[in-house]
PDB file of C-alpha atoms in Angstrom:
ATOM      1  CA  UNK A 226      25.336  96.627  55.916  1.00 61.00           C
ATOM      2  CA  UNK A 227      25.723  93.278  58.128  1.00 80.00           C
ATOM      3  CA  UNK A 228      24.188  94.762  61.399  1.00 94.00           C
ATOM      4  CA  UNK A 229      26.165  94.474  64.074  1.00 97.00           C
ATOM      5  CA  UNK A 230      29.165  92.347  64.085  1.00 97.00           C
ATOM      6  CA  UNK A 231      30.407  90.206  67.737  1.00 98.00           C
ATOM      7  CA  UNK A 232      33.373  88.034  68.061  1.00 97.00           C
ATOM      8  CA  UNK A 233      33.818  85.755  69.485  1.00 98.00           C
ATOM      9  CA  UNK A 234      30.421  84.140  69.113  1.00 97.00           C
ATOM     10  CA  UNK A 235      31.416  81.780  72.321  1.00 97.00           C
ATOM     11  CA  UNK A 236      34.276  82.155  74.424  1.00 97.00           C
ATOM     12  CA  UNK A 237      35.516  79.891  77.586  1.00 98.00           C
ATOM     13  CA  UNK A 238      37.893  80.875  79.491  1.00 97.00           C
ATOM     14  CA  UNK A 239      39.932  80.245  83.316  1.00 97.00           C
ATOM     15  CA  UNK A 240      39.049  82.076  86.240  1.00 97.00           C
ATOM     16  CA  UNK A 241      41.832  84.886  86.439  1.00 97.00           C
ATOM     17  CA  UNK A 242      42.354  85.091  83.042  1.00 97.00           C
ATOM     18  CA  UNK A 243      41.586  88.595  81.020  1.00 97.00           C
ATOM     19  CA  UNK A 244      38.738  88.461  78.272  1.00 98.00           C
ATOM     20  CA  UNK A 245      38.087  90.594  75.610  1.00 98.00           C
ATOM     21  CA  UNK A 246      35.068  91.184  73.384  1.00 98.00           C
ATOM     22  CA  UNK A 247      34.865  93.097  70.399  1.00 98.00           C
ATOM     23  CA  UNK A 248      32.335  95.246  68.476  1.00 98.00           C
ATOM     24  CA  UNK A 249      31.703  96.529  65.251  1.00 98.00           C
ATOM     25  CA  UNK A 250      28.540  98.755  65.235  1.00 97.00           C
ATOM     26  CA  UNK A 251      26.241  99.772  62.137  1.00 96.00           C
ATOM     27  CA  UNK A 252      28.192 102.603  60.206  1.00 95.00           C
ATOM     28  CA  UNK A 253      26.590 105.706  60.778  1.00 94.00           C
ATOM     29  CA  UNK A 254      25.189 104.763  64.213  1.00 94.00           C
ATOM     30  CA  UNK A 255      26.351 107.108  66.871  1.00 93.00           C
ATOM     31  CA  UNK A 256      25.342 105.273  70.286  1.00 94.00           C
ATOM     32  CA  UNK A 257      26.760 101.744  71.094  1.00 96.00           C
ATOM     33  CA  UNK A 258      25.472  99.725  73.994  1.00 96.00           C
ATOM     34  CA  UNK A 259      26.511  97.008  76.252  1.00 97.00           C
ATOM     35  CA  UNK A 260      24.741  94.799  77.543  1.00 97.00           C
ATOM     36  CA  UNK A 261      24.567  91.427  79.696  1.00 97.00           C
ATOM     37  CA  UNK A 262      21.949  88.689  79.924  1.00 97.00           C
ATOM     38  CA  UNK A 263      21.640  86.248  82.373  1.00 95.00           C
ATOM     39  CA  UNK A 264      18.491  84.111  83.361  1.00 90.00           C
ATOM     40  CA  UNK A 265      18.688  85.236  87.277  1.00 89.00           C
ATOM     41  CA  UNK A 266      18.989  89.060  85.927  1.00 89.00           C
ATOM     42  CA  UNK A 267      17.808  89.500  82.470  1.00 91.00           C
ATOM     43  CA  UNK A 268      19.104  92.297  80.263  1.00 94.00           C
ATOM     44  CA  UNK A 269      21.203  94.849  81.877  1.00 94.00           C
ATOM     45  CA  UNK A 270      22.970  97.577  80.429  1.00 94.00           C
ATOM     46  CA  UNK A 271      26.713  97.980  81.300  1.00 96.00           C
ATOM     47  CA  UNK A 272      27.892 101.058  79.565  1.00 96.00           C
ATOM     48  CA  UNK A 273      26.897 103.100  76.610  1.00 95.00           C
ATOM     49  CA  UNK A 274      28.623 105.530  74.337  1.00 96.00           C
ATOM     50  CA  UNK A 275      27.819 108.850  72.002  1.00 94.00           C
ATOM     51  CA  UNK A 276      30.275 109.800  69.340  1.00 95.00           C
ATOM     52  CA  UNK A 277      32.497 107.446  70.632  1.00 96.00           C
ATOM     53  CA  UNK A 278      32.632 109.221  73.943  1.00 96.00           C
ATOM     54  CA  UNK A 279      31.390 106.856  77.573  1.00 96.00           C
ATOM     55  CA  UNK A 280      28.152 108.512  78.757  1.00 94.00           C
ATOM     56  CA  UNK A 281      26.713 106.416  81.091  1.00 93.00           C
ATOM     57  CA  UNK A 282      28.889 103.326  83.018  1.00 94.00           C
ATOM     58  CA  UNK A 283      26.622 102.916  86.001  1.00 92.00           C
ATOM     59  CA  UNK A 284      25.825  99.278  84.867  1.00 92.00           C
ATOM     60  CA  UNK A 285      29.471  97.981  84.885  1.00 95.00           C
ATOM     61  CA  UNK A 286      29.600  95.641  87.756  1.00 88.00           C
ATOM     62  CA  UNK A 287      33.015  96.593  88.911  1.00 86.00           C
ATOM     63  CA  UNK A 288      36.801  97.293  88.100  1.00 91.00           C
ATOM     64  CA  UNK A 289      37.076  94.209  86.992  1.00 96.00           C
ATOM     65  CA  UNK A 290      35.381  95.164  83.366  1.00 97.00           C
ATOM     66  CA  UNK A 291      36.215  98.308  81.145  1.00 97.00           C
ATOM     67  CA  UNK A 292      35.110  99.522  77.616  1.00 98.00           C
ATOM     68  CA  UNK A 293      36.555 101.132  74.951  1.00 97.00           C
ATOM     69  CA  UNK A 294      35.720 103.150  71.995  1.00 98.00           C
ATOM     70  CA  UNK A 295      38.620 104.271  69.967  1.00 97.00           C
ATOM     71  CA  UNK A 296      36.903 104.700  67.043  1.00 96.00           C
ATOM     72  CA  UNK A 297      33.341 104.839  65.353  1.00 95.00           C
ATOM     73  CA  UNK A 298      33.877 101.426  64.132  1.00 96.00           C
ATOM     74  CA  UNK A 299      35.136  99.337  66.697  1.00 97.00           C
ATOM     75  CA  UNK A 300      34.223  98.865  70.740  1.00 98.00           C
ATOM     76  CA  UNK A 301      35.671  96.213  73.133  1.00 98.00           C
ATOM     77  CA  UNK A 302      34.676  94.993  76.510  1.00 98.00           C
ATOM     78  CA  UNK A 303      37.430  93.897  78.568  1.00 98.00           C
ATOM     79  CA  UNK A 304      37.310  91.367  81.782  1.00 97.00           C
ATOM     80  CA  UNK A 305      40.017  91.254  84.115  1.00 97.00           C
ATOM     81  CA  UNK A 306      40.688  89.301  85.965  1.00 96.00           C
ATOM     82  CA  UNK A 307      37.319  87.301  85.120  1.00 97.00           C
ATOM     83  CA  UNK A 308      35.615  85.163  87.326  1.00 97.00           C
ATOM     84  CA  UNK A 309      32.978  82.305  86.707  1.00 97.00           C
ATOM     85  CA  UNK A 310      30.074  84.793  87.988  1.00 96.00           C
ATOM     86  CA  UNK A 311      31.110  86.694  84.743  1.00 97.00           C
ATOM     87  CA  UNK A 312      29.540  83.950  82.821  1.00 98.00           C
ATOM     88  CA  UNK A 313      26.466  85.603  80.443  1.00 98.00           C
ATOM     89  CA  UNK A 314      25.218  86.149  76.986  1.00 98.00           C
ATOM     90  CA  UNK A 315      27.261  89.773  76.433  1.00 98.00           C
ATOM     91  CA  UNK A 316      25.648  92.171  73.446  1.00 98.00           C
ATOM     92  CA  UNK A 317      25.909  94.320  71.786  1.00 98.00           C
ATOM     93  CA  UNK A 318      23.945  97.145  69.935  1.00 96.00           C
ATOM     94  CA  UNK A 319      24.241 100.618  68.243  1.00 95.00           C
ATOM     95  CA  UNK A 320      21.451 102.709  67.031  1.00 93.00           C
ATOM     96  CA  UNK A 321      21.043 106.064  65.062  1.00 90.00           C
ATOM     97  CA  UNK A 322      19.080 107.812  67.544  1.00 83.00           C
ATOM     98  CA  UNK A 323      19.387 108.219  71.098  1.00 81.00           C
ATOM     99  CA  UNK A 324      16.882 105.617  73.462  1.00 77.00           C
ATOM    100  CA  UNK A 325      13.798 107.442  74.193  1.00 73.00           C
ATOM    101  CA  UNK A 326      13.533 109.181  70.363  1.00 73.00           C
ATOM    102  CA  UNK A 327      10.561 108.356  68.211  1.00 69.00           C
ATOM    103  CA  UNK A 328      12.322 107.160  65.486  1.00 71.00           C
ATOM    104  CA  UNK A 329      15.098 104.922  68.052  1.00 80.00           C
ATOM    105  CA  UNK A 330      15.664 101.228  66.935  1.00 87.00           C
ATOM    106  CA  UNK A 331      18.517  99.554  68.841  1.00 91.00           C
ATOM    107  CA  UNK A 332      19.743  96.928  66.499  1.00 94.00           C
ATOM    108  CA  UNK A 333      21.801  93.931  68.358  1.00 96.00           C
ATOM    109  CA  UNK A 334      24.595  91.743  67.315  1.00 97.00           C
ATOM    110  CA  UNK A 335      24.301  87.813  67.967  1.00 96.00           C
ATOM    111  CA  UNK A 336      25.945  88.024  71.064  1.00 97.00           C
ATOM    112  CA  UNK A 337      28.872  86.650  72.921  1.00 98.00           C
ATOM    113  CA  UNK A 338      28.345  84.077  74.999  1.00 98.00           C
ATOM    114  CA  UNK A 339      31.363  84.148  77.597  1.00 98.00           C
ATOM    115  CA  UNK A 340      31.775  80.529  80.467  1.00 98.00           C
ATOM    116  CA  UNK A 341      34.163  81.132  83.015  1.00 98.00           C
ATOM    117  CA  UNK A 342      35.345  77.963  84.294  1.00 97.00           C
TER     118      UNK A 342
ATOM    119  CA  UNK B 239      15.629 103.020  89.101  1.00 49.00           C
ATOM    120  CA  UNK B 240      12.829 102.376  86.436  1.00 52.00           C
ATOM    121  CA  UNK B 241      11.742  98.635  87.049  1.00 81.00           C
ATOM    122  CA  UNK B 242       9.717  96.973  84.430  1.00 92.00           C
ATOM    123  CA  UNK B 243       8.199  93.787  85.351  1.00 94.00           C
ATOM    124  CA  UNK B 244       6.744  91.642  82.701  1.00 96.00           C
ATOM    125  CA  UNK B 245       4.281  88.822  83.135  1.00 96.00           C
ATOM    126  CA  UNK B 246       3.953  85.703  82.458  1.00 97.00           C
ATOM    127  CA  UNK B 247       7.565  85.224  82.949  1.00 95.00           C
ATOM    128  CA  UNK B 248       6.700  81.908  81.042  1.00 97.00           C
ATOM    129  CA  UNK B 249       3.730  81.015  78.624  1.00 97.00           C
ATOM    130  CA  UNK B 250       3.006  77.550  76.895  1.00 97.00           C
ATOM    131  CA  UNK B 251       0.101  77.342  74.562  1.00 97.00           C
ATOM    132  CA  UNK B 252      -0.837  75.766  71.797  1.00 98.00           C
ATOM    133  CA  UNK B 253      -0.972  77.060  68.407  1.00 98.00           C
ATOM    134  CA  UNK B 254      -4.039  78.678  67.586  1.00 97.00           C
ATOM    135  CA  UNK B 255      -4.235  79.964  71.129  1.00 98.00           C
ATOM    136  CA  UNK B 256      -4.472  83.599  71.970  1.00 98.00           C
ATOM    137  CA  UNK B 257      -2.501  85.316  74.303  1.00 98.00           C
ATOM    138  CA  UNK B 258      -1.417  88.739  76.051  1.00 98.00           C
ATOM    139  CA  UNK B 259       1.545  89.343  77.897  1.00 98.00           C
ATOM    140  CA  UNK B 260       2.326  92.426  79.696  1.00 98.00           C
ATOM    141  CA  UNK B 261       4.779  94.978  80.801  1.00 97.00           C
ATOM    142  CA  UNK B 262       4.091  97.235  83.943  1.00 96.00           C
ATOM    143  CA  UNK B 263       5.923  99.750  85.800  1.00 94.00           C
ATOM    144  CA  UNK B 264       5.461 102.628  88.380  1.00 91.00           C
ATOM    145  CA  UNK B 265       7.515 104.843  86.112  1.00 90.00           C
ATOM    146  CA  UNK B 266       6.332 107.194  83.549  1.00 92.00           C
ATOM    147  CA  UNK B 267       8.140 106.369  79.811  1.00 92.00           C
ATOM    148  CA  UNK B 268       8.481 108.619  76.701  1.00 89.00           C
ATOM    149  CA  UNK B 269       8.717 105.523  74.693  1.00 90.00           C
ATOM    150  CA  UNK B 270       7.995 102.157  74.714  1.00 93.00           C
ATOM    151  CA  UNK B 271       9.201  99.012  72.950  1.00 94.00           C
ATOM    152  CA  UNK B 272       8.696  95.488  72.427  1.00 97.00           C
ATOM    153  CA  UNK B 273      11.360  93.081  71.201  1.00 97.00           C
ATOM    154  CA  UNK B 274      11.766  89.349  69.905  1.00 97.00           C
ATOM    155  CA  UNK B 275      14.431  87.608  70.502  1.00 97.00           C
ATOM    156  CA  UNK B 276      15.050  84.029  69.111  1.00 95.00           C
ATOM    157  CA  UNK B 277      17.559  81.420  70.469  1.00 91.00           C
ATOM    158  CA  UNK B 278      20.702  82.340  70.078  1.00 91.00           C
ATOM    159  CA  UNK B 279      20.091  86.141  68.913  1.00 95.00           C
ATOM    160  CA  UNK B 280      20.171  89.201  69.793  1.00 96.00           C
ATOM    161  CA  UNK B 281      16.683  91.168  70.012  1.00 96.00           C
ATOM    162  CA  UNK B 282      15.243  92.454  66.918  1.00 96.00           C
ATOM    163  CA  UNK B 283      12.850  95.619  67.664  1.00 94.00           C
ATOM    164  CA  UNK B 284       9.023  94.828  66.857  1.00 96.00           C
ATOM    165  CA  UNK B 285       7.378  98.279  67.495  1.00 94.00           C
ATOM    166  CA  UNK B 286       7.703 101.601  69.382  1.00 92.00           C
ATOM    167  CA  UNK B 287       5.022 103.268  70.992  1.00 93.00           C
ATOM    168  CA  UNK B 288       5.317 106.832  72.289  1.00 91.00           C
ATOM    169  CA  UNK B 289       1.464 107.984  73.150  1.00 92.00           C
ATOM    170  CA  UNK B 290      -0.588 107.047  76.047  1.00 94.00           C
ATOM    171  CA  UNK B 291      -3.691 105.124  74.734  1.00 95.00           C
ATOM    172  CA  UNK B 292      -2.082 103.983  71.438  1.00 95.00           C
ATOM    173  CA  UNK B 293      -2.430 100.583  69.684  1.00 97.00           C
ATOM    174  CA  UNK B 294      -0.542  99.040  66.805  1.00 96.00           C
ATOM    175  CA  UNK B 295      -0.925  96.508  65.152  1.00 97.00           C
ATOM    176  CA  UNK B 296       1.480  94.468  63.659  1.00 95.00           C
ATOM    177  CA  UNK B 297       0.089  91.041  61.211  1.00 96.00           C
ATOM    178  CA  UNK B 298      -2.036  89.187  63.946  1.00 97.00           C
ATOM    179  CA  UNK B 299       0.134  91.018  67.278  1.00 97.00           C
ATOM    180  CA  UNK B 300      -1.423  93.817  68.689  1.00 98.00           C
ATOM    181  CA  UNK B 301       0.362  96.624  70.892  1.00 97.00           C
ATOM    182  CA  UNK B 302      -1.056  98.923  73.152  1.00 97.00           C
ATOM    183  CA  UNK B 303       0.224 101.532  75.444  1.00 96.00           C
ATOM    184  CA  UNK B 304      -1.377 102.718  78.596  1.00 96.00           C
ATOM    185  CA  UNK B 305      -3.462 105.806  79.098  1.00 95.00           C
ATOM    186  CA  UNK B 306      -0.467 106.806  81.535  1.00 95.00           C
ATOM    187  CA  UNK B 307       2.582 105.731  79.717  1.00 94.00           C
ATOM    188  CA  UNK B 308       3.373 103.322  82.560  1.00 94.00           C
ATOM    189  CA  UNK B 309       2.436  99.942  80.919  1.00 95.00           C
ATOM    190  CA  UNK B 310       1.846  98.081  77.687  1.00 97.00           C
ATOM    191  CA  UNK B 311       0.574  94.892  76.744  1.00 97.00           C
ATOM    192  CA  UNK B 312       1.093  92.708  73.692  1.00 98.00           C
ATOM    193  CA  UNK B 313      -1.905  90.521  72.484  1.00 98.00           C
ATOM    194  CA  UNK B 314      -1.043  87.949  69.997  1.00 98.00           C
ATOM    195  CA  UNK B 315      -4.079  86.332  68.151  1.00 98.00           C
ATOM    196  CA  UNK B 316      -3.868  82.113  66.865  1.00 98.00           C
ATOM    197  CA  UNK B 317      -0.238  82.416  67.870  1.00 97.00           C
ATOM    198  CA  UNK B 318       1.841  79.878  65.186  1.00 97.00           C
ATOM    199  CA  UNK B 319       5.044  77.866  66.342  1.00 96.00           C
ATOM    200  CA  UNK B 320       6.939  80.836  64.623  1.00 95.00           C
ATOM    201  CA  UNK B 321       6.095  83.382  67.330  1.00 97.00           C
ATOM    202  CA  UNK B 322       7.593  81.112  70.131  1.00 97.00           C
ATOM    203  CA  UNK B 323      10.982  83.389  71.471  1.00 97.00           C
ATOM    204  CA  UNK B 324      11.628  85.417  74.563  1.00 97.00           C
ATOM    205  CA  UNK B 325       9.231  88.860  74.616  1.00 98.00           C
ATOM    206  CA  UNK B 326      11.142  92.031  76.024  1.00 97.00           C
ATOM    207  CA  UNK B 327       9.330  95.520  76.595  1.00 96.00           C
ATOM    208  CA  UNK B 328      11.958  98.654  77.171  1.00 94.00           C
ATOM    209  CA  UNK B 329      11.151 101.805  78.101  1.00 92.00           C
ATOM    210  CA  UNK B 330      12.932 105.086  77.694  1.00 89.00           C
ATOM    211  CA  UNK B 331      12.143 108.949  78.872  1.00 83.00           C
ATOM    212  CA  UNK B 332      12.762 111.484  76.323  1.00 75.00           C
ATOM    213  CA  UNK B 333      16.325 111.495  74.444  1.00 70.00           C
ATOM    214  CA  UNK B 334      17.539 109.302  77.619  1.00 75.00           C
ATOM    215  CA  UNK B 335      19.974 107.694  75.785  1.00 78.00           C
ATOM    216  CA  UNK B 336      19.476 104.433  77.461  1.00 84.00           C
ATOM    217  CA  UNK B 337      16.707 102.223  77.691  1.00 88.00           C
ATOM    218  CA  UNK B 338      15.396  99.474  80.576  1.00 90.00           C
ATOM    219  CA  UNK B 339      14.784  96.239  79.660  1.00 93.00           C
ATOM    220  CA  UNK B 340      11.738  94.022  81.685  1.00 94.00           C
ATOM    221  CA  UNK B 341      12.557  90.098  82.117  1.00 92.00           C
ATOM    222  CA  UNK B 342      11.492  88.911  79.655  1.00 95.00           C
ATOM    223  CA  UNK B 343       8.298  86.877  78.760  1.00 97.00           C
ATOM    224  CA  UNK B 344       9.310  83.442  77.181  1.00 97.00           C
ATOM    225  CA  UNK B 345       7.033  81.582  74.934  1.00 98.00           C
ATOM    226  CA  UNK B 346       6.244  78.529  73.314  1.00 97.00           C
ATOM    227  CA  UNK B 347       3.645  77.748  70.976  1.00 97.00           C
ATOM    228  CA  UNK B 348       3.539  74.189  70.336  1.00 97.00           C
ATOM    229  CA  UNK B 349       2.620  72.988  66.821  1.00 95.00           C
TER     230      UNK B 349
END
């Protein structure tokens, strides 16, 4: 397998303008993550999913950004409208088991890293 | 909200050099785990621990959970240029689904 698969690697875009990120987890994984990094606030989590089902969106910042699962093999993040505070490293990561198992690894893709000019 | 606070936030040392870097937190975890991450990556997992009191050891790193499951440290012995990257600890409560990531501890081991 190639681990988890991001595009675009880097992305710039206009304030106002809609972004989209995309996703390919591991097959077989059943929980996808994601996150945001920033230097000011580190690694947060935005939203995660189960079975391809949103469990837990309490991270995403605001309307302004949605996810999407329509299937076990592909995820996007949407931004709209975006806005240069948007700017960040975006992952993200799938894993077999659930966070907080024994036997949970998270693995992450390389990242997207989004400028909002 | 669990809150993880790692320290140093930053560590330069040269190699050869020991070093421990930790991860504290008024929460109790199930789990916890350390990641590397590299420039331009994403983190890659370096251990899980899940029992208060319990050390693994991984090459010359060395992990250790607390006797309360609300901190761990990470000792690295004659750290080499290769270790240098950005430390994360996470900890999760049983089947939470979702982990919390600390800050972060960057480091640099200079040749």
């Amino acid at each position: 397998d190639a681990g988890v698969i991001q595009s675009p690697r880097h992305e710039v875009t206009e304030m106002g303008q809609e972004v989209t990120l995309r996703c390919k987890p591991i097959s077989g994984h059943d929980y996808l993550f994601w996150y945001r990094q920033t230097m000011m606030r580190g690694l947060e989590l935005l939203i995660y999913f189960n079975n391809n089902v949103p469990i837990d969106d309490s991270g995403m910042p605001e309307d302004r950004f949605s996810a999407k699962m329509p299937n076990a093999s592909f995820s996007t993040l949407k931004i709209q409208p975006s806005e240069p505070r948007d700017s960040a490293v975006y992952f993200c990561a799938s894993s077999f088991f659930p966070q907080g198992s024994v036997h949970t690894e998270a693995f992450f893709g390389q990242g997207t890293r989004l400028t909002v000019v | 909200t669990q809150l993880l606070e790692q320290s140093p936030q930053f560590l330069s040392i040269q190699e050869g050099e020991n070093l421990t870097v930790y991860c504290n937190s008024s929460s109790v975890f199930s789990s916890l785990q350390w990641y590397r991450q590299e420039p331009g990556e994403g983190p890659v997992l370096l251990v899980t621990v899940v029992t208060g009191g319990e050390v693994k050891k991984l090459k010359r790193l060395t992990f250790q959970f607390g006797d309360a499951r609300k901190d761990s440290s990470l000792h690295i012995t004659a750290a080499q240029p290769g270790d240098t990257g950005l430390y994360l600890c996470a900890g999760a409560r049983t089947n939470a689904g979702k982990s919390t990531f600390g800050d972060g501890t960057t480091l640099t081991v200079k040749p």
